[in-house]
Short mmCIF file of N, CA, C and O in Angstrom, two decimals:
data_model
loop_
_atom_site.label_atom_id
_atom_site.label_comp_id
_atom_site.label_asym_id
_atom_site.label_seq_id
_atom_site.Cartn_x
_atom_site.Cartn_y
_atom_site.Cartn_z
N GLN A 1 -19.27 -5.89 -7.76
CA GLN A 1 -18.89 -4.60 -7.04
C GLN A 1 -17.20 -4.77 -5.45
O GLN A 1 -17.57 -5.53 -5.37
N VAL A 2 -16.70 -3.78 -6.23
CA VAL A 2 -15.01 -4.40 -5.73
C VAL A 2 -15.09 -3.03 -4.74
O VAL A 2 -15.30 -2.15 -4.43
N LEU A 3 -14.38 -3.68 -3.79
CA LEU A 3 -14.22 -3.19 -2.73
C LEU A 3 -13.03 -3.37 -1.73
O LEU A 3 -12.61 -4.45 -2.05
N LEU A 4 -12.18 -2.25 -1.57
CA LEU A 4 -11.14 -2.73 -0.89
C LEU A 4 -11.24 -1.37 0.18
O LEU A 4 -11.24 -0.14 0.26
N VAL A 5 -10.70 -2.35 1.78
CA VAL A 5 -10.61 -1.51 2.69
C VAL A 5 -8.89 -1.53 3.69
O VAL A 5 -8.60 -3.26 3.56
N GLU A 6 -9.41 -0.41 3.66
CA GLU A 6 -6.78 -0.64 4.36
C GLU A 6 -7.55 -0.96 6.03
O GLU A 6 -8.55 -0.05 6.10
N SER A 7 -6.23 -1.14 6.28
CA SER A 7 -6.65 -1.19 8.08
C SER A 7 -4.90 -1.16 8.66
O SER A 7 -4.22 -1.49 7.24
N GLY A 8 -4.72 -1.18 10.25
CA GLY A 8 -3.31 -1.18 10.14
C GLY A 8 -2.95 0.07 10.87
O GLY A 8 -1.32 -0.08 11.61
N GLY A 9 -2.70 1.31 10.41
CA GLY A 9 -2.96 2.42 10.64
C GLY A 9 -2.65 2.59 11.95
O GLY A 9 -3.52 1.70 13.09
N GLY A 10 -1.84 3.01 12.46
CA GLY A 10 -1.80 4.46 13.59
C GLY A 10 -1.28 5.07 14.22
O GLY A 10 -0.24 5.37 12.92
N SER A 11 -0.63 5.57 15.15
CA SER A 11 0.47 6.34 15.01
C SER A 11 1.60 5.76 16.57
O SER A 11 1.16 4.66 17.04
N VAL A 12 2.57 5.70 16.25
CA VAL A 12 4.17 4.84 16.62
C VAL A 12 4.89 6.31 16.17
O VAL A 12 5.40 7.94 15.92
N GLN A 13 6.02 6.00 17.20
CA GLN A 13 7.47 6.84 17.30
C GLN A 13 8.33 6.83 16.27
O GLN A 13 8.27 5.39 15.68
N PRO A 14 9.47 7.04 15.79
CA PRO A 14 10.10 7.35 14.92
C PRO A 14 10.69 5.75 15.02
O PRO A 14 11.86 5.71 16.59
N GLY A 15 11.22 5.22 14.40
CA GLY A 15 11.79 3.70 14.22
C GLY A 15 10.93 2.84 14.25
O GLY A 15 11.42 1.50 14.81
N GLY A 16 9.28 2.89 14.42
CA GLY A 16 8.48 1.83 14.77
C GLY A 16 7.87 1.09 13.65
O GLY A 16 8.82 1.14 12.68
N SER A 17 7.16 0.31 14.39
CA SER A 17 6.43 -0.41 12.45
C SER A 17 5.63 -0.78 12.41
O SER A 17 4.10 -0.39 14.11
N LEU A 18 4.85 -0.52 11.45
CA LEU A 18 3.99 -0.35 11.28
C LEU A 18 3.08 -2.15 10.29
O LEU A 18 3.97 -2.43 9.25
N ARG A 19 2.15 -2.69 10.36
CA ARG A 19 1.91 -3.89 8.81
C ARG A 19 0.55 -3.53 8.73
O ARG A 19 -0.77 -3.19 9.52
N LEU A 20 0.62 -2.55 7.44
CA LEU A 20 -0.88 -2.18 6.68
C LEU A 20 -1.66 -3.25 5.70
O LEU A 20 -0.99 -4.01 5.62
N SER A 21 -3.14 -4.53 6.46
CA SER A 21 -3.93 -4.46 5.44
C SER A 21 -4.85 -3.33 4.20
O SER A 21 -4.91 -2.57 5.21
N CYS A 22 -5.06 -4.24 3.08
CA CYS A 22 -5.45 -4.39 2.10
C CYS A 22 -6.66 -5.39 1.99
O CYS A 22 -6.15 -6.29 1.13
N VAL A 23 -7.89 -5.38 2.32
CA VAL A 23 -8.37 -6.45 2.55
C VAL A 23 -9.01 -6.13 0.93
O VAL A 23 -9.91 -5.21 0.41
N ALA A 24 -8.97 -6.45 0.18
CA ALA A 24 -9.72 -6.35 -1.61
C ALA A 24 -11.48 -8.34 -2.01
O ALA A 24 -11.95 -8.71 -1.26
N SER A 25 -12.83 -7.14 -1.94
CA SER A 25 -13.62 -8.27 -2.09
C SER A 25 -14.27 -7.79 -3.57
O SER A 25 -14.13 -6.76 -4.69
N GLY A 26 -14.85 -9.01 -4.59
CA GLY A 26 -15.25 -7.88 -5.84
C GLY A 26 -14.15 -8.01 -6.80
O GLY A 26 -14.68 -8.11 -7.98
N LEU A 27 -13.17 -8.38 -6.09
CA LEU A 27 -11.95 -8.99 -7.54
C LEU A 27 -10.40 -9.52 -6.77
O LEU A 27 -11.08 -9.72 -5.88
N ASP A 28 -10.09 -10.36 -8.02
CA ASP A 28 -9.37 -11.71 -7.54
C ASP A 28 -7.80 -10.74 -6.93
O ASP A 28 -7.09 -10.23 -8.69
N VAL A 29 -6.69 -10.93 -6.56
CA VAL A 29 -5.43 -9.43 -6.20
C VAL A 29 -4.18 -10.85 -7.39
O VAL A 29 -3.80 -9.81 -7.03
N SER A 30 -5.29 -11.47 -7.57
CA SER A 30 -3.87 -12.35 -7.81
C SER A 30 -4.15 -11.86 -9.68
O SER A 30 -3.28 -12.34 -10.49
N ARG A 31 -4.83 -11.64 -9.89
CA ARG A 31 -5.49 -11.62 -11.18
C ARG A 31 -5.32 -9.35 -11.34
O ARG A 31 -5.34 -8.88 -12.44
N TYR A 32 -3.98 -8.55 -10.60
CA TYR A 32 -4.58 -7.72 -10.62
C TYR A 32 -2.92 -6.82 -10.38
O TYR A 32 -2.34 -7.43 -9.69
N SER A 33 -2.80 -6.13 -11.08
CA SER A 33 -1.84 -5.51 -10.40
C SER A 33 -1.94 -3.98 -8.95
O SER A 33 -2.90 -3.68 -9.49
N MET A 34 -1.14 -4.51 -8.32
CA MET A 34 -1.83 -3.30 -6.31
C MET A 34 -0.37 -2.69 -6.44
O MET A 34 0.62 -2.96 -6.24
N ALA A 35 -1.41 -2.28 -5.37
CA ALA A 35 -0.32 -0.86 -5.11
C ALA A 35 -1.01 -0.20 -3.98
O ALA A 35 -1.63 -0.10 -3.36
N TRP A 36 0.28 0.35 -3.13
CA TRP A 36 0.57 1.24 -2.41
C TRP A 36 0.67 2.64 -2.06
O TRP A 36 1.86 2.82 -2.56
N PHE A 37 -0.68 3.55 -2.41
CA PHE A 37 -0.20 5.43 -1.92
C PHE A 37 0.37 5.54 -0.63
O PHE A 37 -0.72 4.68 0.50
N ARG A 38 0.40 6.41 -0.56
CA ARG A 38 0.15 7.17 0.51
C ARG A 38 -0.09 8.68 0.18
O ARG A 38 0.37 9.43 -1.00
N GLN A 39 -0.96 9.72 0.66
CA GLN A 39 -1.58 11.09 0.36
C GLN A 39 -1.31 12.18 1.74
O GLN A 39 -1.92 11.60 3.17
N GLY A 40 0.02 12.73 1.94
CA GLY A 40 0.65 13.83 3.22
C GLY A 40 -0.82 14.88 3.21
O GLY A 40 -1.15 15.15 2.38
N PRO A 41 -0.73 15.50 4.85
CA PRO A 41 -1.63 17.11 4.44
C PRO A 41 -1.15 17.59 3.36
O PRO A 41 0.02 17.80 3.53
N GLY A 42 -1.76 18.39 2.84
CA GLY A 42 -1.51 19.60 1.53
C GLY A 42 -0.56 18.62 0.23
O GLY A 42 -0.16 19.48 -0.57
N SER A 43 -0.73 17.42 0.53
CA SER A 43 -0.15 17.36 -0.97
C SER A 43 -1.16 15.61 -1.80
O SER A 43 -1.95 15.63 -1.07
N GLU A 44 -0.08 15.64 -3.21
CA GLU A 44 -0.89 14.81 -4.10
C GLU A 44 -0.98 13.54 -3.55
O GLU A 44 0.40 13.00 -2.66
N GLY A 45 -1.80 12.35 -3.77
CA GLY A 45 -1.24 10.86 -3.85
C GLY A 45 0.06 10.47 -4.25
O GLY A 45 0.37 10.89 -5.04
N GLU A 46 1.65 9.82 -3.57
CA GLU A 46 2.56 9.14 -4.33
C GLU A 46 2.52 7.97 -4.07
O GLU A 46 2.08 7.03 -2.80
N GLY A 47 2.55 7.26 -5.44
CA GLY A 47 2.59 5.21 -5.36
C GLY A 47 4.04 5.48 -4.72
O GLY A 47 5.17 6.05 -5.42
N ILE A 48 5.03 4.23 -3.27
CA ILE A 48 5.47 3.97 -2.78
C ILE A 48 5.81 2.27 -3.32
O ILE A 48 6.58 2.32 -3.16
N ALA A 49 5.18 1.73 -3.33
CA ALA A 49 5.29 0.38 -3.54
C ALA A 49 3.54 -0.32 -3.97
O ALA A 49 3.33 0.08 -4.21
N PHE A 50 4.43 -1.12 -5.22
CA PHE A 50 4.84 -1.49 -6.12
C PHE A 50 4.68 -2.87 -6.30
O PHE A 50 5.37 -3.47 -6.20
N ILE A 51 3.03 -4.22 -6.48
CA ILE A 51 3.37 -5.25 -7.29
C ILE A 51 2.59 -5.77 -8.46
O ILE A 51 1.19 -5.86 -7.89
N GLU A 52 3.28 -6.53 -9.68
CA GLU A 52 2.56 -6.79 -10.17
C GLU A 52 2.00 -7.83 -9.73
O GLU A 52 1.86 -8.94 -9.41
N SER A 53 0.73 -8.41 -11.44
CA SER A 53 -0.27 -9.88 -10.82
C SER A 53 1.05 -11.11 -10.55
O SER A 53 0.69 -12.29 -9.93
N ILE A 54 1.83 -11.25 -11.45
CA ILE A 54 3.58 -12.52 -11.34
C ILE A 54 3.81 -11.79 -10.23
O ILE A 54 4.65 -12.68 -10.12
N GLY A 55 3.97 -10.62 -9.13
CA GLY A 55 4.95 -10.80 -7.80
C GLY A 55 6.36 -10.03 -8.34
O GLY A 55 6.55 -9.45 -6.94
N THR A 56 6.35 -8.68 -9.07
CA THR A 56 7.23 -8.06 -9.21
C THR A 56 6.99 -7.10 -8.34
O THR A 56 6.16 -6.81 -8.44
N THR A 57 8.07 -6.81 -8.16
CA THR A 57 7.75 -5.16 -6.89
C THR A 57 8.98 -4.26 -7.16
O THR A 57 9.98 -5.27 -7.90
N VAL A 58 8.29 -3.11 -6.89
CA VAL A 58 9.37 -1.68 -7.24
C VAL A 58 8.96 -1.38 -6.31
O VAL A 58 7.74 -1.28 -5.99
N TYR A 59 10.30 -0.75 -5.79
CA TYR A 59 9.47 0.28 -4.40
C TYR A 59 10.29 2.08 -5.17
O TYR A 59 11.40 1.72 -5.83
N ILE A 60 9.85 2.81 -4.31
CA ILE A 60 10.11 3.95 -4.74
C ILE A 60 11.72 4.68 -3.83
O ILE A 60 11.73 3.37 -2.61
N ASP A 61 12.85 5.42 -3.63
CA ASP A 61 13.44 5.01 -2.87
C ASP A 61 14.08 5.23 -1.67
O ASP A 61 13.85 5.05 -1.04
N ASP A 62 12.65 6.10 -0.98
CA ASP A 62 12.55 6.99 -0.36
C ASP A 62 11.97 5.72 1.20
O ASP A 62 12.41 5.93 2.10
N VAL A 63 11.77 4.64 0.81
CA VAL A 63 11.30 3.41 1.48
C VAL A 63 11.56 2.20 1.20
O VAL A 63 11.52 0.93 1.72
N ARG A 64 12.77 2.39 -0.08
CA ARG A 64 13.01 0.94 -0.27
C ARG A 64 13.81 0.11 0.57
O ARG A 64 14.72 1.25 0.99
N GLY A 65 14.04 -0.68 1.29
CA GLY A 65 15.00 -1.26 1.93
C GLY A 65 14.03 -1.19 3.17
O GLY A 65 14.18 -1.83 4.86
N ARG A 66 13.31 -0.67 3.41
CA ARG A 66 12.01 -0.23 5.11
C ARG A 66 10.63 -0.66 5.42
O ARG A 66 10.49 -0.44 6.25
N PHE A 67 10.34 -1.16 4.01
CA PHE A 67 9.28 -1.11 3.83
C PHE A 67 8.66 -2.10 2.36
O PHE A 67 9.53 -2.65 1.67
N ALA A 68 7.87 -3.47 3.15
CA ALA A 68 7.79 -4.68 1.82
C ALA A 68 6.27 -5.27 1.87
O ALA A 68 5.31 -4.40 2.33
N ILE A 69 5.98 -4.93 0.31
CA ILE A 69 4.99 -5.19 -0.24
C ILE A 69 4.48 -6.53 -0.88
O ILE A 69 5.68 -7.00 -0.98
N TRP A 70 3.69 -7.27 -0.39
CA TRP A 70 3.29 -8.49 -0.73
C TRP A 70 1.79 -8.96 -0.80
O TRP A 70 0.70 -8.04 -0.05
N LYS A 71 1.57 -9.86 -1.15
CA LYS A 71 -0.25 -9.89 -1.81
C LYS A 71 -0.47 -12.10 -1.48
O LYS A 71 0.53 -12.50 -1.39
N ASP A 72 -1.71 -11.88 0.10
CA ASP A 72 -1.96 -13.11 0.76
C ASP A 72 -2.63 -13.36 -0.36
O ASP A 72 -4.02 -13.39 -0.33
N LEU A 73 -2.64 -15.01 -1.24
CA LEU A 73 -3.56 -14.61 -2.22
C LEU A 73 -5.21 -16.12 -1.57
O LEU A 73 -6.25 -15.99 -2.01
N ASN A 74 -4.67 -16.19 -0.72
CA ASN A 74 -5.92 -16.94 -0.03
C ASN A 74 -6.75 -15.87 0.88
O ASN A 74 -7.29 -16.38 0.93
N ARG A 75 -6.47 -15.74 1.74
CA ARG A 75 -6.96 -13.66 2.26
C ARG A 75 -7.36 -12.72 1.37
O ARG A 75 -8.82 -12.47 1.54
N ASN A 76 -7.18 -13.02 -0.18
CA ASN A 76 -6.75 -12.05 -1.08
C ASN A 76 -7.21 -10.44 -0.63
O ASN A 76 -7.97 -9.86 -0.94
N THR A 77 -5.54 -11.08 -0.21
CA THR A 77 -5.26 -9.60 0.90
C THR A 77 -4.22 -8.74 0.27
O THR A 77 -2.77 -10.06 0.57
N LEU A 78 -3.83 -7.54 0.46
CA LEU A 78 -2.62 -6.81 -0.02
C LEU A 78 -2.24 -6.60 1.18
O LEU A 78 -3.08 -6.11 2.50
N TYR A 79 -0.39 -6.45 1.59
CA TYR A 79 -0.43 -6.30 2.39
C TYR A 79 1.57 -5.06 2.60
O TYR A 79 1.72 -5.18 1.16
N LEU A 80 1.54 -4.68 3.33
CA LEU A 80 2.75 -3.40 3.35
C LEU A 80 2.99 -3.55 4.53
O LEU A 80 2.75 -2.91 6.18
N GLN A 81 4.74 -4.37 4.77
CA GLN A 81 5.21 -3.94 6.23
C GLN A 81 6.00 -2.83 6.23
O GLN A 81 6.87 -2.68 4.90
N MET A 82 5.39 -1.50 7.31
CA MET A 82 6.16 -1.10 6.95
C MET A 82 7.63 -0.65 8.63
O MET A 82 6.99 -0.82 9.54
N ASN A 83 8.48 -0.81 8.59
CA ASN A 83 9.64 -1.14 9.61
C ASN A 83 10.75 1.10 9.32
O ASN A 83 10.57 1.60 8.66
N ASN A 84 11.37 0.95 10.76
CA ASN A 84 11.93 2.04 11.01
C ASN A 84 11.10 3.01 10.10
O ASN A 84 11.66 4.12 9.19
N LEU A 85 10.14 3.10 10.73
CA LEU A 85 9.31 4.51 10.61
C LEU A 85 9.67 6.01 10.92
O LEU A 85 10.36 6.38 12.16
N LYS A 86 9.82 6.74 9.47
CA LYS A 86 10.31 8.36 9.81
C LYS A 86 9.25 9.53 10.14
O LYS A 86 8.33 9.23 9.44
N PRO A 87 9.42 9.98 10.84
CA PRO A 87 7.94 12.01 10.29
C PRO A 87 8.00 11.32 9.33
O PRO A 87 6.80 11.72 9.20
N GLU A 88 8.31 12.26 8.24
CA GLU A 88 8.33 12.07 7.24
C GLU A 88 7.10 11.27 6.64
O GLU A 88 6.35 11.41 5.02
N ASP A 89 7.55 9.85 6.95
CA ASP A 89 6.47 8.80 6.61
C ASP A 89 4.83 9.27 7.18
O ASP A 89 4.02 8.11 6.35
N THR A 90 4.48 10.30 7.57
CA THR A 90 2.83 10.88 8.08
C THR A 90 2.57 10.81 7.14
O THR A 90 2.10 12.24 5.94
N ALA A 91 0.79 10.21 6.81
CA ALA A 91 -0.40 10.41 5.53
C ALA A 91 -1.10 8.82 5.65
O ALA A 91 -1.03 8.32 6.80
N ASN A 92 -2.13 9.03 4.83
CA ASN A 92 -2.86 7.97 4.42
C ASN A 92 -2.36 7.16 3.35
O ASN A 92 -2.07 7.97 2.56
N TYR A 93 -2.68 6.33 3.99
CA TYR A 93 -2.22 5.62 3.30
C TYR A 93 -3.16 3.96 2.09
O TYR A 93 -3.80 4.11 3.28
N TYR A 94 -3.24 4.40 1.26
CA TYR A 94 -3.99 3.64 0.57
C TYR A 94 -3.89 2.53 -0.06
O TYR A 94 -2.81 3.00 -1.36
N CYS A 95 -4.38 2.07 -0.40
CA CYS A 95 -4.70 0.66 -1.44
C CYS A 95 -5.10 0.37 -3.12
O CYS A 95 -6.19 1.62 -3.30
N VAL A 96 -4.55 0.53 -4.00
CA VAL A 96 -5.19 0.47 -5.58
C VAL A 96 -4.94 -0.73 -6.45
O VAL A 96 -4.03 -1.48 -6.37
N ALA A 97 -6.05 -1.54 -7.31
CA ALA A 97 -5.84 -2.72 -7.75
C ALA A 97 -5.88 -2.04 -9.26
O ALA A 97 -7.05 -0.98 -9.55
N LYS A 98 -5.29 -2.57 -10.09
CA LYS A 98 -5.64 -1.89 -11.27
C LYS A 98 -5.14 -2.97 -12.59
O LYS A 98 -4.37 -4.08 -12.12
N THR A 99 -5.83 -3.15 -13.87
CA THR A 99 -5.40 -4.60 -14.83
C THR A 99 -4.44 -3.62 -15.80
O THR A 99 -3.67 -2.66 -15.47
N TYR A 100 -3.66 -4.57 -16.11
CA TYR A 100 -2.34 -4.45 -16.83
C TYR A 100 -2.34 -3.82 -18.09
O TYR A 100 -3.66 -3.74 -18.47
N GLY A 101 -1.17 -2.64 -18.01
CA GLY A 101 -1.22 -2.22 -18.64
C GLY A 101 -2.76 -0.71 -18.84
O GLY A 101 -2.47 0.37 -19.85
N SER A 102 -3.50 -0.90 -17.97
CA SER A 102 -4.29 0.20 -17.53
C SER A 102 -3.51 1.49 -16.59
O SER A 102 -2.83 1.26 -15.72
N PRO A 103 -3.51 2.52 -15.75
CA PRO A 103 -3.07 3.75 -15.11
C PRO A 103 -3.90 3.41 -13.67
O PRO A 103 -4.94 3.09 -13.74
N TRP A 104 -3.19 4.05 -13.38
CA TRP A 104 -2.70 3.89 -11.39
C TRP A 104 -4.10 4.34 -11.12
O TRP A 104 -4.71 4.35 -10.47
N ALA A 105 -4.25 5.78 -12.06
CA ALA A 105 -5.59 6.97 -11.55
C ALA A 105 -6.21 5.93 -11.77
O ALA A 105 -7.69 6.61 -10.95
N GLY A 106 -6.99 5.51 -12.56
CA GLY A 106 -7.91 4.87 -12.72
C GLY A 106 -8.12 3.58 -12.09
O GLY A 106 -9.54 3.20 -12.51
N GLY A 107 -7.56 2.89 -11.50
CA GLY A 107 -8.28 1.51 -10.88
C GLY A 107 -8.63 1.90 -9.88
O GLY A 107 -8.67 3.15 -8.75
N HIS A 108 -8.89 0.77 -8.85
CA HIS A 108 -10.81 0.55 -8.10
C HIS A 108 -9.41 1.70 -6.40
O HIS A 108 -7.77 0.95 -6.65
N ARG A 109 -9.98 2.22 -6.19
CA ARG A 109 -9.18 2.51 -4.39
C ARG A 109 -10.18 2.42 -3.45
O ARG A 109 -10.74 2.56 -2.94
N GLY A 110 -8.93 2.54 -2.50
CA GLY A 110 -9.74 1.80 -0.52
C GLY A 110 -9.73 3.28 -0.59
O GLY A 110 -9.32 4.67 -0.38
N ARG A 111 -10.34 3.74 0.81
CA ARG A 111 -10.14 5.23 1.34
C ARG A 111 -9.58 5.27 2.15
O ARG A 111 -9.16 5.97 2.74
N GLY A 112 -8.36 4.35 2.49
CA GLY A 112 -7.02 4.85 2.97
C GLY A 112 -7.47 4.36 5.29
O GLY A 112 -8.16 4.27 5.50
N THR A 113 -5.82 4.13 5.66
CA THR A 113 -5.22 3.93 7.20
C THR A 113 -4.60 5.16 7.41
O THR A 113 -3.41 5.26 6.16
N GLN A 114 -4.40 5.48 8.19
CA GLN A 114 -3.41 6.95 8.65
C GLN A 114 -2.61 6.52 9.36
O GLN A 114 -2.69 5.32 10.20
N VAL A 115 -1.53 7.03 9.00
CA VAL A 115 0.22 6.44 9.52
C VAL A 115 0.41 8.22 10.21
O VAL A 115 0.52 8.49 9.71
N THR A 116 0.23 8.44 11.12
CA THR A 116 1.37 8.81 11.75
C THR A 116 2.44 8.17 12.84
O THR A 116 2.56 8.17 13.60
N VAL A 117 3.79 9.57 12.37
CA VAL A 117 5.10 9.22 13.05
C VAL A 117 5.45 10.06 14.07
O VAL A 117 5.81 11.09 13.82
N SER A 118 5.50 10.39 15.52
CA SER A 118 5.89 11.30 15.61
C SER A 118 6.68 10.94 16.92
O SER A 118 5.66 9.73 17.57
N SER A 119 7.32 11.74 17.53
CA SER A 119 7.67 11.23 19.42
C SER A 119 7.06 11.80 20.29
O SER A 119 7.64 11.81 20.87
#
């Protein structure tokens, strides 16, 4: 059984930082494409940072330069470092894992961790 469990969310002021973790069990993160998605109130989930099994990373324009995604293969964990957070980053953040060539919508996903950015 595949299980993805996120943690690390919280409430921070604008300009602050958080590090999110996604611990995987039942799959080897080195063999999967993985991503962080976020879903704000009343909106659909949006992929913001992606990492392929070979390590290639892609970011949407809104977070490029502020966020970083990586995998720790020893811990079988996906991370997202978020710096210079803005109020518009407020959302539930969740990780998704999928095999190469398959759609993100069909991947395994966690329940998420809430990030709130406000002064």
